[in-house]
PDB file of C-alpha atoms in Angstrom:
ATOM      1  CA  MET A   1       0.000   0.000   0.000  1.00  0.00           C
ATOM      2  CA  VAL A   2       1.023   3.607  -0.522  1.00  0.00           C
ATOM      3  CA  SER A   3      -0.017   5.633   2.495  1.00  0.00           C
ATOM      4  CA  ARG A   4      -1.554   9.087   2.538  1.00  0.00           C
ATOM      5  CA  ASN A   5       1.541  10.799   3.904  1.00  0.00           C
ATOM      6  CA  ARG A   6       2.866  11.222   0.376  1.00  0.00           C
ATOM      7  CA  GLN A   7       2.182  14.648  -1.068  1.00  0.00           C
ATOM      8  CA  MET A   8       2.149  15.972  -4.615  1.00  0.00           C
ATOM      9  CA  ALA A   9       5.548  17.480  -5.288  1.00  0.00           C
ATOM     10  CA  THR A  10       4.034  20.407  -7.167  1.00  0.00           C
ATOM     11  CA  TRP A  11       2.987  22.121  -3.958  1.00  0.00           C
ATOM     12  CA  LYS A  12       6.603  22.434  -2.838  1.00  0.00           C
ATOM     13  CA  TRP A  13       7.889  23.695  -6.140  1.00  0.00           C
ATOM     14  CA  GLY A  14       7.992  27.138  -7.641  1.00  0.00           C
ATOM     15  CA  PHE A  15       6.906  28.215 -11.088  1.00  0.00           C
ATOM     16  CA  LEU A  16       8.697  30.758 -13.240  1.00  0.00           C
ATOM     17  CA  GLY A  17       7.087  32.636 -16.106  1.00  0.00           C
ATOM     18  CA  PHE A  18       8.322  35.095 -18.714  1.00  0.00           C
ATOM     19  CA  PHE A  19       5.373  37.133 -19.967  1.00  0.00           C
ATOM     20  CA  LEU A  20       4.800  39.494 -22.879  1.00  0.00           C
ATOM     21  CA  GLY A  21       1.590  41.479 -22.801  1.00  0.00           C
ATOM     22  CA  VAL A  22      -0.275  44.723 -23.225  1.00  0.00           C
ATOM     23  CA  MET A  23      -1.776  47.112 -20.677  1.00  0.00           C
ATOM     24  CA  LEU A  24      -4.724  49.440 -21.244  1.00  0.00           C
ATOM     25  CA  VAL A  25      -4.405  52.504 -18.991  1.00  0.00           C
ATOM     26  CA  LEU A  26      -7.350  54.759 -18.138  1.00  0.00           C
ATOM     27  CA  ALA A  27      -6.496  57.999 -16.320  1.00  0.00           C
ATOM     28  CA  TRP A  28      -9.296  59.646 -14.365  1.00  0.00           C
ATOM     29  CA  ALA A  29      -7.981  63.171 -14.862  1.00  0.00           C
ATOM     30  CA  LYS A  30      -5.835  65.102 -17.314  1.00  0.00           C
ATOM     31  CA  PRO A  31      -2.669  65.640 -15.227  1.00  0.00           C
ATOM     32  CA  ALA A  32       0.201  63.277 -15.943  1.00  0.00           C
ATOM     33  CA  ARG A  33       0.200  62.075 -12.354  1.00  0.00           C
ATOM     34  CA  ALA A  34      -3.520  61.287 -12.039  1.00  0.00           C
ATOM     35  CA  SER A  35      -4.677  58.045 -10.457  1.00  0.00           C
ATOM     36  CA  GLU A  36      -4.985  55.342 -13.102  1.00  0.00           C
ATOM     37  CA  PHE A  37      -7.057  52.223 -13.548  1.00  0.00           C
ATOM     38  CA  TYR A  38      -5.575  49.664 -15.912  1.00  0.00           C
ATOM     39  CA  LEU A  39      -6.376  46.304 -17.457  1.00  0.00           C
ATOM     40  CA  PHE A  40      -3.674  43.931 -18.651  1.00  0.00           C
ATOM     41  CA  GLY A  41      -3.262  40.598 -20.358  1.00  0.00           C
ATOM     42  CA  SER A  42      -0.197  38.567 -21.231  1.00  0.00           C
ATOM     43  CA  ALA A  43       1.054  35.194 -22.391  1.00  0.00           C
ATOM     44  CA  GLY A  44       4.381  33.574 -21.702  1.00  0.00           C
ATOM     45  CA  ILE A  45       6.636  30.585 -21.261  1.00  0.00           C
ATOM     46  CA  PRO A  46       6.428  28.678 -17.941  1.00  0.00           C
ATOM     47  CA  GLN A  47       9.299  26.831 -16.309  1.00  0.00           C
ATOM     48  CA  GLN A  48       8.970  24.656 -13.234  1.00  0.00           C
ATOM     49  CA  ASP A  49      11.632  25.012 -10.557  1.00  0.00           C
ATOM     50  CA  ALA A  50      13.797  21.890 -10.564  1.00  0.00           C
ATOM     51  CA  ARG A  51      14.340  21.739  -6.790  1.00  0.00           C
ATOM     52  CA  MET A  52      12.748  18.406  -5.916  1.00  0.00           C
ATOM     53  CA  PRO A  53      11.959  17.538  -2.305  1.00  0.00           C
ATOM     54  CA  ASP A  54      13.387  14.171  -1.272  1.00  0.00           C
ATOM     55  CA  LYS A  55      10.487  12.743   0.684  1.00  0.00           C
ATOM     56  CA  ASP A  56       6.697  12.686   1.072  1.00  0.00           C
ATOM     57  CA  THR A  57       6.176  13.082  -2.670  1.00  0.00           C
ATOM     58  CA  PHE A  58       5.534  11.062  -5.797  1.00  0.00           C
ATOM     59  CA  CYS A  59       9.294  11.071  -6.330  1.00  0.00           C
ATOM     60  CA  GLU A  60      12.015   9.241  -4.397  1.00  0.00           C
ATOM     61  CA  LYS A  61      15.772   9.696  -4.413  1.00  0.00           C
ATOM     62  CA  ILE A  62      16.491   6.145  -5.472  1.00  0.00           C
ATOM     63  CA  LEU A  63      14.168   5.894  -8.477  1.00  0.00           C
ATOM     64  CA  PRO A  64      13.602   7.825 -11.719  1.00  0.00           C
ATOM     65  CA  CYS A  65      11.330  10.866 -11.678  1.00  0.00           C
ATOM     66  CA  ASN A  66      10.817  12.973 -14.791  1.00  0.00           C
ATOM     67  CA  THR A  67       8.775  16.159 -15.070  1.00  0.00           C
ATOM     68  CA  GLN A  68       8.004  18.337 -18.057  1.00  0.00           C
ATOM     69  CA  THR A  69       6.242  21.695 -18.161  1.00  0.00           C
ATOM     70  CA  ASN A  70       4.646  22.592 -21.471  1.00  0.00           C
ATOM     71  CA  GLY A  71       1.901  24.688 -22.944  1.00  0.00           C
ATOM     72  CA  THR A  72       1.511  28.440 -22.666  1.00  0.00           C
ATOM     73  CA  ALA A  73       1.115  30.350 -19.441  1.00  0.00           C
ATOM     74  CA  TRP A  74      -1.253  33.308 -19.538  1.00  0.00           C
ATOM     75  CA  GLN A  75      -2.479  36.023 -17.231  1.00  0.00           C
ATOM     76  CA  LEU A  76      -5.395  38.474 -17.015  1.00  0.00           C
ATOM     77  CA  GLY A  77      -5.719  41.204 -14.419  1.00  0.00           C
ATOM     78  CA  ALA A  78      -6.577  44.726 -13.384  1.00  0.00           C
ATOM     79  CA  GLY A  79      -4.916  47.315 -11.188  1.00  0.00           C
ATOM     80  CA  TRP A  80      -5.081  50.777  -9.673  1.00  0.00           C
ATOM     81  CA  LYS A  81      -2.076  53.106  -9.666  1.00  0.00           C
ATOM     82  CA  PHE A  82      -2.210  55.853  -7.049  1.00  0.00           C
ATOM     83  CA  LYS A  83      -1.303  59.408  -7.976  1.00  0.00           C
ATOM     84  CA  ASP A  84       0.942  60.144  -4.975  1.00  0.00           C
ATOM     85  CA  GLU A  85       4.697  59.751  -5.379  1.00  0.00           C
ATOM     86  CA  TRP A  86       7.521  59.026  -2.970  1.00  0.00           C
ATOM     87  CA  HIS A  87      10.958  59.854  -4.413  1.00  0.00           C
ATOM     88  CA  GLY A  88       9.561  59.232  -7.886  1.00  0.00           C
ATOM     89  CA  ILE A  89       7.969  55.896  -6.954  1.00  0.00           C
ATOM     90  CA  ARG A  90       4.226  55.386  -7.416  1.00  0.00           C
ATOM     91  CA  LEU A  91       2.428  52.471  -5.809  1.00  0.00           C
ATOM     92  CA  ALA A  92      -0.193  50.324  -7.519  1.00  0.00           C
ATOM     93  CA  VAL A  93      -2.340  47.438  -6.318  1.00  0.00           C
ATOM     94  CA  GLN A  94      -3.435  44.769  -8.766  1.00  0.00           C
ATOM     95  CA  GLY A  95      -5.149  41.407  -8.970  1.00  0.00           C
ATOM     96  CA  ALA A  96      -4.468  38.754 -11.585  1.00  0.00           C
ATOM     97  CA  TYR A  97      -5.612  35.287 -12.613  1.00  0.00           C
ATOM     98  CA  THR A  98      -2.739  33.161 -13.950  1.00  0.00           C
ATOM     99  CA  ASP A  99      -2.668  29.797 -15.693  1.00  0.00           C
ATOM    100  CA  TRP A 100       0.896  28.465 -15.296  1.00  0.00           C
ATOM    101  CA  GLY A 101       0.719  25.802 -18.030  1.00  0.00           C
ATOM    102  CA  ARG A 102       0.595  22.012 -17.918  1.00  0.00           C
ATOM    103  CA  THR A 103       3.005  19.739 -16.048  1.00  0.00           C
ATOM    104  CA  ASN A 104       3.488  16.041 -16.722  1.00  0.00           C
ATOM    105  CA  LEU A 105       5.158  13.710 -14.211  1.00  0.00           C
ATOM    106  CA  GLN A 106       6.315  10.122 -14.620  1.00  0.00           C
ATOM    107  CA  SER A 107       8.026   8.305 -11.782  1.00  0.00           C
ATOM    108  CA  LEU A 108       8.630   4.996 -10.050  1.00  0.00           C
ATOM    109  CA  ILE A 109       8.131   4.606  -6.301  1.00  0.00           C
ATOM    110  CA  VAL A 110       8.091   1.814  -3.742  1.00  0.00           C
ATOM    111  CA  PRO A 111       5.489   1.508  -0.946  1.00  0.00           C
ATOM    112  CA  ASP A 112       6.131   3.562   2.166  1.00  0.00           C
ATOM    113  CA  SER A 113       6.884   0.472   4.242  1.00  0.00           C
ATOM    114  CA  HIS A 114       9.770  -0.320   1.852  1.00  0.00           C
ATOM    115  CA  TYR A 115      11.292   3.159   1.910  1.00  0.00           C
ATOM    116  CA  ASN A 116      13.359   5.009   4.520  1.00  0.00           C
ATOM    117  CA  PHE A 117      12.381   8.666   4.239  1.00  0.00           C
ATOM    118  CA  SER A 118      15.322   9.796   6.394  1.00  0.00           C
ATOM    119  CA  THR A 119      18.034   8.185   4.277  1.00  0.00           C
ATOM    120  CA  GLY A 120      16.208   8.114   0.931  1.00  0.00           C
ATOM    121  CA  LYS A 121      16.935   4.397   0.493  1.00  0.00           C
ATOM    122  CA  CYS A 122      14.794   1.376  -0.203  1.00  0.00           C
ATOM    123  CA  ILE A 123      14.797  -1.088   2.714  1.00  0.00           C
ATOM    124  CA  TYR A 124      13.561  -4.279   1.022  1.00  0.00           C
ATOM    125  CA  ASP A 125      11.756  -5.566  -2.088  1.00  0.00           C
ATOM    126  CA  CYS A 126      13.308  -2.877  -4.241  1.00  0.00           C
ATOM    127  CA  ASP A 127      13.283  -4.710  -7.570  1.00  0.00           C
ATOM    128  CA  LYS A 128      11.350  -3.454 -10.565  1.00  0.00           C
ATOM    129  CA  ASP A 129       8.621  -6.035  -9.945  1.00  0.00           C
ATOM    130  CA  ASP A 130       7.883  -4.349  -6.586  1.00  0.00           C
ATOM    131  CA  GLN A 131       7.722  -0.770  -7.860  1.00  0.00           C
ATOM    132  CA  ILE A 132       4.656   1.381  -8.512  1.00  0.00           C
ATOM    133  CA  ALA A 133       4.624   3.491 -11.674  1.00  0.00           C
ATOM    134  CA  ILE A 134       3.092   6.970 -11.421  1.00  0.00           C
ATOM    135  CA  ASN A 135       1.782   8.954 -14.397  1.00  0.00           C
ATOM    136  CA  ALA A 136       0.345  12.355 -13.517  1.00  0.00           C
ATOM    137  CA  HIS A 137      -0.630  15.565 -15.247  1.00  0.00           C
ATOM    138  CA  TRP A 138      -2.004  18.849 -13.946  1.00  0.00           C
ATOM    139  CA  ARG A 139      -2.294  22.573 -14.571  1.00  0.00           C
ATOM    140  CA  ILE A 140      -1.440  24.983 -11.786  1.00  0.00           C
ATOM    141  CA  LYS A 141      -3.635  28.083 -11.568  1.00  0.00           C
ATOM    142  CA  SER A 142      -3.625  31.027  -9.199  1.00  0.00           C
ATOM    143  CA  PHE A 143      -5.361  34.257  -8.312  1.00  0.00           C
ATOM    144  CA  GLY A 144      -3.146  36.759  -6.588  1.00  0.00           C
ATOM    145  CA  VAL A 145      -3.228  40.293  -5.210  1.00  0.00           C
ATOM    146  CA  THR A 146       0.075  42.174  -5.325  1.00  0.00           C
ATOM    147  CA  ALA A 147       1.546  45.554  -4.394  1.00  0.00           C
ATOM    148  CA  VAL A 148       3.421  47.082  -7.339  1.00  0.00           C
ATOM    149  CA  PRO A 149       5.878  49.993  -6.913  1.00  0.00           C
ATOM    150  CA  ASN A 150       6.546  51.813 -10.211  1.00  0.00           C
ATOM    151  CA  TYR A 151       9.339  54.123 -11.334  1.00  0.00           C
ATOM    152  CA  GLN A 152       9.057  56.164 -14.527  1.00  0.00           C
ATOM    153  CA  TYR A 153      12.176  56.887 -16.584  1.00  0.00           C
ATOM    154  CA  LYS A 154      11.488  58.692 -19.873  1.00  0.00           C
ATOM    155  CA  ASP A 155       9.173  56.404 -21.891  1.00  0.00           C
ATOM    156  CA  PHE A 156       9.735  53.359 -19.687  1.00  0.00           C
ATOM    157  CA  ASN A 157       8.015  52.373 -16.459  1.00  0.00           C
ATOM    158  CA  PHE A 158       9.980  49.903 -14.327  1.00  0.00           C
ATOM    159  CA  PHE A 159       8.083  47.908 -11.721  1.00  0.00           C
ATOM    160  CA  ALA A 160       8.313  45.112  -9.179  1.00  0.00           C
ATOM    161  CA  GLU A 161       5.508  43.205  -7.474  1.00  0.00           C
ATOM    162  CA  ALA A 162       4.903  40.941  -4.485  1.00  0.00           C
ATOM    163  CA  GLY A 163       1.818  39.641  -2.700  1.00  0.00           C
ATOM    164  CA  LEU A 164      -0.276  36.578  -1.871  1.00  0.00           C
ATOM    165  CA  ALA A 165      -2.172  34.139  -4.084  1.00  0.00           C
ATOM    166  CA  ALA A 166      -4.629  31.281  -3.812  1.00  0.00           C
ATOM    167  CA  VAL A 167      -3.260  28.329  -5.819  1.00  0.00           C
ATOM    168  CA  TRP A 168      -5.065  25.242  -7.094  1.00  0.00           C
ATOM    169  CA  THR A 169      -4.647  22.521  -9.728  1.00  0.00           C
ATOM    170  CA  ASP A 170      -6.751  20.723 -12.303  1.00  0.00           C
ATOM    171  CA  GLY A 171      -5.391  17.272 -13.083  1.00  0.00           C
ATOM    172  CA  GLN A 172      -5.265  13.573 -12.387  1.00  0.00           C
ATOM    173  CA  VAL A 173      -2.829  10.963 -11.121  1.00  0.00           C
ATOM    174  CA  TYR A 174      -2.685   7.366 -12.380  1.00  0.00           C
ATOM    175  CA  ALA A 175      -0.805   4.437 -10.855  1.00  0.00           C
ATOM    176  CA  LYS A 176       0.259   1.020 -12.171  1.00  0.00           C
ATOM    177  CA  PHE A 177       0.783  -1.390  -9.297  1.00  0.00           C
ATOM    178  CA  PRO A 178       3.089  -4.452  -9.332  1.00  0.00           C
ATOM    179  CA  ASN A 179       1.847  -7.240 -11.638  1.00  0.00           C
ATOM    180  CA  ALA A 180      -0.848  -4.958 -13.083  1.00  0.00           C
ATOM    181  CA  SER A 181      -1.168  -4.612 -16.854  1.00  0.00           C
ATOM    182  CA  ALA A 182      -2.524  -1.051 -16.971  1.00  0.00           C
ATOM    183  CA  TYR A 183      -2.649   2.259 -15.114  1.00  0.00           C
ATOM    184  CA  VAL A 184      -5.663   2.984 -12.916  1.00  0.00           C
ATOM    185  CA  SER A 185      -6.918   6.262 -11.510  1.00  0.00           C
ATOM    186  CA  CYS A 186      -5.792   6.872  -7.956  1.00  0.00           C
ATOM    187  CA  GLY A 187      -9.427   7.565  -7.125  1.00  0.00           C
ATOM    188  CA  HIS A 188     -11.571  10.162  -5.457  1.00  0.00           C
ATOM    189  CA  ASP A 189      -9.073  11.013  -2.708  1.00  0.00           C
ATOM    190  CA  CYS A 190      -6.363  11.935  -5.158  1.00  0.00           C
ATOM    191  CA  GLU A 191      -8.735  13.955  -7.322  1.00  0.00           C
ATOM    192  CA  ASP A 192      -9.645  16.004  -4.261  1.00  0.00           C
ATOM    193  CA  GLY A 193      -5.993  16.486  -3.457  1.00  0.00           C
ATOM    194  CA  ALA A 194      -5.152  17.570  -6.977  1.00  0.00           C
ATOM    195  CA  SER A 195      -7.767  20.313  -6.873  1.00  0.00           C
ATOM    196  CA  ALA A 196      -7.186  21.494  -3.291  1.00  0.00           C
ATOM    197  CA  THR A 197      -6.376  25.130  -2.651  1.00  0.00           C
ATOM    198  CA  SER A 198      -2.996  26.163  -1.298  1.00  0.00           C
ATOM    199  CA  LEU A 199      -1.174  29.406  -0.577  1.00  0.00           C
ATOM    200  CA  GLY A 200       1.485  30.967  -2.778  1.00  0.00           C
ATOM    201  CA  ILE A 201       3.643  34.081  -2.901  1.00  0.00           C
ATOM    202  CA  PRO A 202       3.847  35.706  -6.345  1.00  0.00           C
ATOM    203  CA  VAL A 203       6.767  38.028  -7.038  1.00  0.00           C
ATOM    204  CA  GLY A 204       7.915  39.635 -10.238  1.00  0.00           C
ATOM    205  CA  ALA A 205       9.590  42.494 -12.059  1.00  0.00           C
ATOM    206  CA  GLY A 206       9.507  44.043 -15.493  1.00  0.00           C
ATOM    207  CA  PHE A 207       9.083  47.187 -17.564  1.00  0.00           C
ATOM    208  CA  THR A 208       6.390  48.867 -19.641  1.00  0.00           C
ATOM    209  CA  TYR A 209       6.749  51.137 -22.663  1.00  0.00           C
ATOM    210  CA  THR A 210       4.398  53.978 -21.773  1.00  0.00           C
ATOM    211  CA  ARG A 211       4.272  56.203 -24.851  1.00  0.00           C
ATOM    212  CA  PHE A 212       0.910  54.766 -25.961  1.00  0.00           C
ATOM    213  CA  LYS A 213      -2.420  54.313 -24.209  1.00  0.00           C
ATOM    214  CA  VAL A 214      -2.168  50.584 -24.936  1.00  0.00           C
ATOM    215  CA  GLN A 215       1.246  49.842 -23.476  1.00  0.00           C
ATOM    216  CA  PRO A 216       3.365  46.760 -24.283  1.00  0.00           C
ATOM    217  CA  PHE A 217       5.261  45.230 -21.379  1.00  0.00           C
ATOM    218  CA  PHE A 218       7.621  42.405 -20.480  1.00  0.00           C
ATOM    219  CA  LYS A 219       7.866  40.818 -17.046  1.00  0.00           C
ATOM    220  CA  PHE A 220       9.275  37.907 -15.119  1.00  0.00           C
ATOM    221  CA  ASN A 221       7.085  36.203 -12.495  1.00  0.00           C
ATOM    222  CA  HIS A 222       7.835  33.585  -9.857  1.00  0.00           C
ATOM    223  CA  LEU A 223       5.205  31.769  -7.808  1.00  0.00           C
ATOM    224  CA  GLN A 224       6.434  29.984  -4.690  1.00  0.00           C
ATOM    225  CA  ILE A 225       3.904  27.364  -3.622  1.00  0.00           C
ATOM    226  CA  PHE A 226       3.522  26.137  -0.065  1.00  0.00           C
ATOM    227  CA  ASN A 227       2.780  22.498   0.664  1.00  0.00           C
ATOM    228  CA  ASN A 228      -0.853  21.495   1.146  1.00  0.00           C
ATOM    229  CA  GLY A 229      -0.637  17.800   2.056  1.00  0.00           C
ATOM    230  CA  ASN A 230      -2.379  16.102  -0.869  1.00  0.00           C
ATOM    231  CA  SER A 231      -3.268  12.446  -1.087  1.00  0.00           C
ATOM    232  CA  ALA A 232      -1.605   9.813  -3.203  1.00  0.00           C
ATOM    233  CA  PRO A 233      -2.622   6.391  -4.531  1.00  0.00           C
ATOM    234  CA  GLN A 234      -4.014   4.008  -1.939  1.00  0.00           C
TER     235      GLN A 234
END
């Protein structure tokens, strides 16, 4: 048996994204430093952080574990930039929905009773005939609220952002047990775990070309995800 103390590795990983997008800025008054409401959308390339935890996951030190992030990440959001400045820095607050792309995972594990989580070694019955094959896929999504300081230099606006986000996944995990001929769904428990909500910290930085009302921008985002304790195959 594979006990419930295993957790999906995605919750302990971070996601990186490089986004290109456009921002529509609406000023509520004529002065250059009026408060502004803006809408933005972007698409980019996601990359999953390669730092793999060594225990309590669908991956173990002693056996192969391969992950691949593919598809396009995208983001939609809105924000409010305040008119007041502090040493040339203007603060904005924004909210954004982000789809971080699709991740595929394939790994081999042994049951918990065969594995020493402290040393990362198999204790007994470690042959291929005793291993469980895992095949999983999911999309990580988030909705975050961030504080965004901005600094204008000529036609460019440089910004950074940091805040909090609710993070969840849509996906499924399949397992092929010893002597089985096909993969089977890990069942209702794992589906619940794969869609559970966790907490993340989104951070980022970038620049906007501000000469036009519709402003192109480039930014880098990182989402650090905290562990949520999801279920694994029974």
